[in-house]
Short mmCIF file of C-alpha atoms in Angstrom, two decimals:
data_model
loop_
_atom_site.label_atom_id
_atom_site.label_comp_id
_atom_site.label_asym_id
_atom_site.label_seq_id
_atom_site.Cartn_x
_atom_site.Cartn_y
_atom_site.Cartn_z
CA UNK Y 1 47.56 25.97 -6.54
CA UNK Y 2 46.95 24.93 -10.29
CA UNK Y 3 50.00 23.98 -12.79
CA UNK Y 4 49.37 24.29 -16.39
CA UNK Y 5 51.48 21.67 -17.74
CA UNK Y 6 52.89 21.72 -21.68
CA UNK Y 7 51.04 19.22 -24.06
CA UNK Y 8 52.07 17.46 -27.28
CA UNK Y 9 51.72 19.45 -30.67
CA UNK Y 10 51.41 17.76 -33.84
CA UNK Y 11 51.84 20.06 -36.89
CA UNK Y 12 48.86 19.42 -39.17
CA UNK Y 13 47.55 20.61 -42.61
CA UNK Y 14 44.70 22.72 -41.29
CA UNK Y 15 44.07 24.57 -44.88
CA UNK Y 16 40.66 22.99 -45.45
CA UNK Y 17 38.21 23.27 -48.18
CA UNK Y 18 35.17 21.77 -47.34
CA UNK Y 19 33.46 20.70 -44.01
CA UNK Y 20 34.11 17.36 -44.79
CA UNK Y 21 37.95 17.39 -44.86
CA UNK Y 22 39.90 16.03 -42.37
CA UNK Y 23 43.26 17.63 -41.20
CA UNK Y 24 46.31 15.94 -42.82
CA UNK Y 25 49.78 15.85 -41.92
CA UNK Y 26 52.30 18.56 -43.16
CA UNK Y 27 54.77 17.78 -45.78
CA UNK Y 28 57.95 19.55 -45.63
CA UNK Y 29 59.89 20.32 -49.07
CA UNK Y 30 61.50 16.91 -49.28
CA UNK Y 31 57.92 15.68 -49.99
CA UNK Y 32 58.55 13.72 -46.63
CA UNK Y 33 55.94 13.64 -43.97
CA UNK Y 34 56.80 16.37 -41.37
CA UNK Y 35 55.39 14.98 -38.22
CA UNK Y 36 57.78 15.65 -35.75
CA UNK Y 37 56.01 16.31 -32.30
CA UNK Y 38 57.27 19.53 -31.09
CA UNK Y 39 56.68 20.01 -27.11
CA UNK Y 40 56.17 23.36 -25.08
CA UNK Y 41 59.47 23.83 -23.06
CA UNK Y 42 58.83 23.12 -19.51
CA UNK Y 43 60.20 26.70 -18.21
CA UNK Y 44 56.73 27.62 -20.05
CA UNK Y 45 54.79 25.94 -17.40
CA UNK Y 46 52.79 28.72 -15.16
CA UNK Y 47 52.09 28.42 -11.66
CA UNK Y 48 49.05 29.51 -10.20
CA UNK Y 49 48.14 30.25 -6.66
CA UNK Y 50 44.59 30.13 -5.66
CA UNK Y 51 43.39 31.58 -2.56
CA UNK Y 52 40.96 29.95 -0.35
CA UNK Y 53 39.07 32.97 0.51
CA UNK Y 54 38.55 34.11 -3.11
CA UNK Y 55 35.13 33.90 -4.12
CA UNK Y 56 34.54 31.23 -7.04
CA UNK Y 57 31.51 31.53 -9.22
CA UNK Y 58 29.93 28.39 -9.72
CA UNK Y 59 29.53 27.22 -13.45
CA UNK Y 60 26.28 28.13 -15.00
CA UNK Y 61 23.62 25.61 -15.98
CA UNK Y 62 22.32 25.70 -19.39
CA UNK Y 63 19.33 27.95 -19.47
CA UNK Y 64 17.20 24.65 -20.81
CA UNK Y 65 17.90 23.14 -17.03
CA UNK Y 66 16.80 26.54 -15.38
CA UNK Y 67 13.44 26.40 -17.10
CA UNK Y 68 10.72 25.36 -15.30
CA UNK Y 69 8.79 22.41 -16.30
CA UNK Y 70 4.76 23.29 -16.67
CA UNK Y 71 2.59 22.00 -13.50
CA UNK Y 72 -0.79 20.83 -14.39
CA UNK Y 73 -3.52 23.01 -13.00
CA UNK Y 74 -4.85 21.86 -9.52
CA UNK Y 75 -8.49 21.07 -8.76
CA UNK Y 76 -9.68 23.24 -6.20
CA UNK Y 77 -13.30 21.93 -6.64
CA UNK Y 78 -14.67 21.25 -3.14
CA UNK Y 79 -17.10 18.11 -2.97
CA UNK Y 80 -20.09 18.79 -1.18
CA UNK Y 81 -20.84 16.73 2.08
CA UNK Y 82 -22.50 13.55 1.13
CA UNK Y 83 -25.73 12.34 2.77
CA UNK Y 84 -25.87 10.11 5.22
CA UNK Y 85 -28.99 8.05 4.60
CA UNK Y 86 -27.98 5.00 7.16
CA UNK Y 87 -30.81 4.15 9.45
CA UNK Y 88 -28.68 3.62 12.63
CA UNK Y 89 -24.88 3.04 13.27
CA UNK Y 90 -23.42 0.61 15.60
CA UNK Y 91 -19.84 2.06 17.18
CA UNK Y 92 -18.91 -1.31 19.57
CA UNK Y 93 -15.86 -2.15 17.62
CA UNK Y 94 -12.52 -0.69 17.69
CA UNK Y 95 -10.98 -2.11 15.19
CA UNK Y 96 -11.78 -3.28 11.54
CA UNK Y 97 -14.47 -5.56 11.31
CA UNK Y 98 -14.08 -8.74 9.64
CA UNK Y 99 -17.20 -10.73 9.47
CA UNK Y 100 -20.71 -10.17 9.83
CA UNK Y 101 -24.42 -11.74 8.76
CA UNK Y 102 -28.04 -10.72 9.73
CA UNK Y 103 -31.61 -12.16 10.03
CA UNK Y 104 -34.79 -10.48 9.95
CA UNK Y 105 -37.54 -12.14 12.08
CA UNK Y 106 -40.61 -11.14 10.75
CA UNK Y 107 -42.67 -12.50 13.67
CA UNK Y 108 -41.01 -10.05 16.09
CA UNK Y 109 -40.41 -7.38 13.28
CA UNK Y 110 -36.69 -7.62 14.93
CA UNK Y 111 -33.54 -7.35 13.14
CA UNK Y 112 -30.05 -9.25 14.31
CA UNK Y 113 -26.67 -8.36 13.15
CA UNK Y 114 -23.60 -10.37 14.43
CA UNK Y 115 -19.98 -9.14 13.78
CA UNK Y 116 -16.47 -9.86 14.43
CA UNK Y 117 -13.29 -8.14 14.13
CA UNK Y 118 -9.50 -7.22 14.54
CA UNK Y 119 -10.10 -6.49 18.14
CA UNK Y 120 -10.98 -10.11 18.99
CA UNK Y 121 -14.36 -9.52 20.02
CA UNK Y 122 -17.72 -10.51 18.45
CA UNK Y 123 -21.16 -8.58 19.20
CA UNK Y 124 -24.73 -9.38 18.95
CA UNK Y 125 -26.79 -6.00 17.61
CA UNK Y 126 -30.63 -5.94 17.87
CA UNK Y 127 -32.68 -3.43 15.83
CA UNK Y 128 -36.34 -3.05 16.48
CA UNK Y 129 -38.85 -1.77 14.53
CA UNK Y 130 -38.02 1.82 15.23
CA UNK Y 131 -34.35 1.18 14.18
CA UNK Y 132 -32.91 1.69 17.93
CA UNK Y 133 -30.04 -0.90 18.34
CA UNK Y 134 -28.91 -3.03 21.52
CA UNK Y 135 -25.37 -3.86 21.45
CA UNK Y 136 -24.22 -6.84 23.51
CA UNK Y 137 -20.56 -7.91 23.57
CA UNK Y 138 -20.16 -11.85 23.22
CA UNK Y 139 -18.39 -13.31 26.38
CA UNK Y 140 -15.63 -15.65 24.91
CA UNK Y 141 -12.36 -13.94 25.39
CA UNK Y 142 -11.04 -14.86 21.69
CA UNK Y 143 -7.00 -14.40 21.57
CA UNK Y 144 -6.92 -13.26 17.81
CA UNK Y 145 -9.11 -11.44 15.54
CA UNK Y 146 -12.88 -12.95 14.79
CA UNK Y 147 -12.77 -13.87 11.02
CA UNK Y 148 -16.39 -15.95 10.88
CA UNK Y 149 -19.66 -15.44 12.18
CA UNK Y 150 -23.22 -17.34 11.42
CA UNK Y 151 -26.71 -17.68 12.49
CA UNK Y 152 -29.00 -20.61 12.34
CA UNK Y 153 -32.20 -18.72 12.63
CA UNK Y 154 -33.03 -19.01 9.08
CA UNK Y 155 -32.97 -22.79 9.56
CA UNK Y 156 -34.84 -23.18 12.89
CA UNK Y 157 -37.99 -25.33 12.50
CA UNK Y 158 -36.29 -27.56 9.98
CA UNK Y 159 -34.66 -30.30 12.56
CA UNK Y 160 -37.37 -32.98 11.73
CA UNK Y 161 -38.76 -35.24 13.93
CA UNK Y 162 -40.93 -32.60 15.64
CA UNK Y 163 -37.66 -31.37 17.58
CA UNK Y 164 -36.96 -27.65 17.34
CA UNK Y 165 -33.69 -26.26 17.10
CA UNK Y 166 -32.33 -23.52 19.51
CA UNK Y 167 -31.36 -20.19 17.99
CA UNK Y 168 -27.60 -20.36 17.86
CA UNK Y 169 -25.02 -17.85 16.88
CA UNK Y 170 -21.49 -19.39 15.42
CA UNK Y 171 -18.32 -17.49 15.81
CA UNK Y 172 -15.18 -18.15 14.75
CA UNK Y 173 -11.62 -17.01 15.10
CA UNK Y 174 -7.85 -16.93 14.13
CA UNK Y 175 -7.42 -18.30 17.07
CA UNK Y 176 -8.78 -22.07 15.90
CA UNK Y 177 -11.65 -21.47 18.47
CA UNK Y 178 -15.31 -21.99 17.25
CA UNK Y 179 -18.16 -20.51 20.00
CA UNK Y 180 -21.57 -21.25 20.07
CA UNK Y 181 -24.06 -18.84 21.83
CA UNK Y 182 -27.82 -18.78 22.90
CA UNK Y 183 -29.02 -16.11 20.12
CA UNK Y 184 -32.34 -15.35 22.29
CA UNK Y 185 -29.79 -15.29 25.80
CA UNK Y 186 -26.27 -14.60 24.54
CA UNK Y 187 -25.10 -17.40 26.78
CA UNK Y 188 -22.38 -19.19 25.47
CA UNK Y 189 -23.32 -22.60 24.69
CA UNK Y 190 -20.07 -24.75 23.57
CA UNK Y 191 -16.44 -23.83 22.71
CA UNK Y 192 -15.12 -26.15 19.84
CA UNK Y 193 -11.40 -25.98 19.75
CA UNK Y 194 -9.85 -26.27 16.22
CA UNK Y 195 -6.22 -26.87 14.94
CA UNK Y 196 -5.60 -23.51 13.29
CA UNK Y 197 -7.26 -20.27 11.93
CA UNK Y 198 -10.92 -20.57 11.25
CA UNK Y 199 -11.58 -19.27 7.62
CA UNK Y 200 -15.31 -19.64 7.53
CA UNK Y 201 -18.60 -20.32 9.40
CA UNK Y 202 -21.90 -21.70 8.42
CA UNK Y 203 -24.64 -24.01 9.62
CA UNK Y 204 -26.25 -26.86 7.83
CA UNK Y 205 -30.02 -25.97 6.85
CA UNK Y 206 -31.42 -28.54 9.41
CA UNK Y 207 -30.23 -26.06 11.95
CA UNK Y 208 -28.03 -28.09 14.59
CA UNK Y 209 -24.90 -28.65 13.05
CA UNK Y 210 -21.99 -25.96 12.13
CA UNK Y 211 -19.68 -26.27 9.25
CA UNK Y 212 -16.27 -24.82 9.26
CA UNK Y 213 -12.81 -24.16 7.29
CA UNK Y 214 -9.66 -24.25 8.83
CA UNK Y 215 -6.40 -22.60 7.00
CA UNK Y 216 -3.80 -25.40 6.27
CA UNK Y 217 -0.08 -24.81 6.15
#
């Protein structure tokens, strides 16, 4: 139900000549301000019953709201497939690769790559002159991502004193372990346990010393 209620009516002088004129109160014959409020009688109130079954049309939106904004033209150009110019692909890791290093040995014409990743593993990849890769998973069972790898092959022969350093692989992980492997056989040589995450790893130019950096809280 809708109840229409009477409202207060204040008599004003609406006889205005210009747009800037403001309505003024009416003045009676005695020159007094005749602003006595006048009310519509309550008996004039009207009660209207609206049936729920009746369809009530929704208010119409402004025409501006109905207008659709212009859309940018879509680029339908199809890019041509990019040419794969790689010599070979090694799909060994099952997660992102976080560290990689490599060394080319001109004496044997072989190219060695060591990689480590988020699957907690490290691999050594050897490529022949015909770019045929041989991949070997390094044996240590890390419990977190492999974050750093290094080779001392560029420095072998610089140990001094006539001593020849073995070719080593260094692998560091977020589990705090640094593992040394024999590059030629892939066998584990030594495990160095650190205090926390291994962030970076490298060999000293003399070849037999490994340097590392740990994350400190």
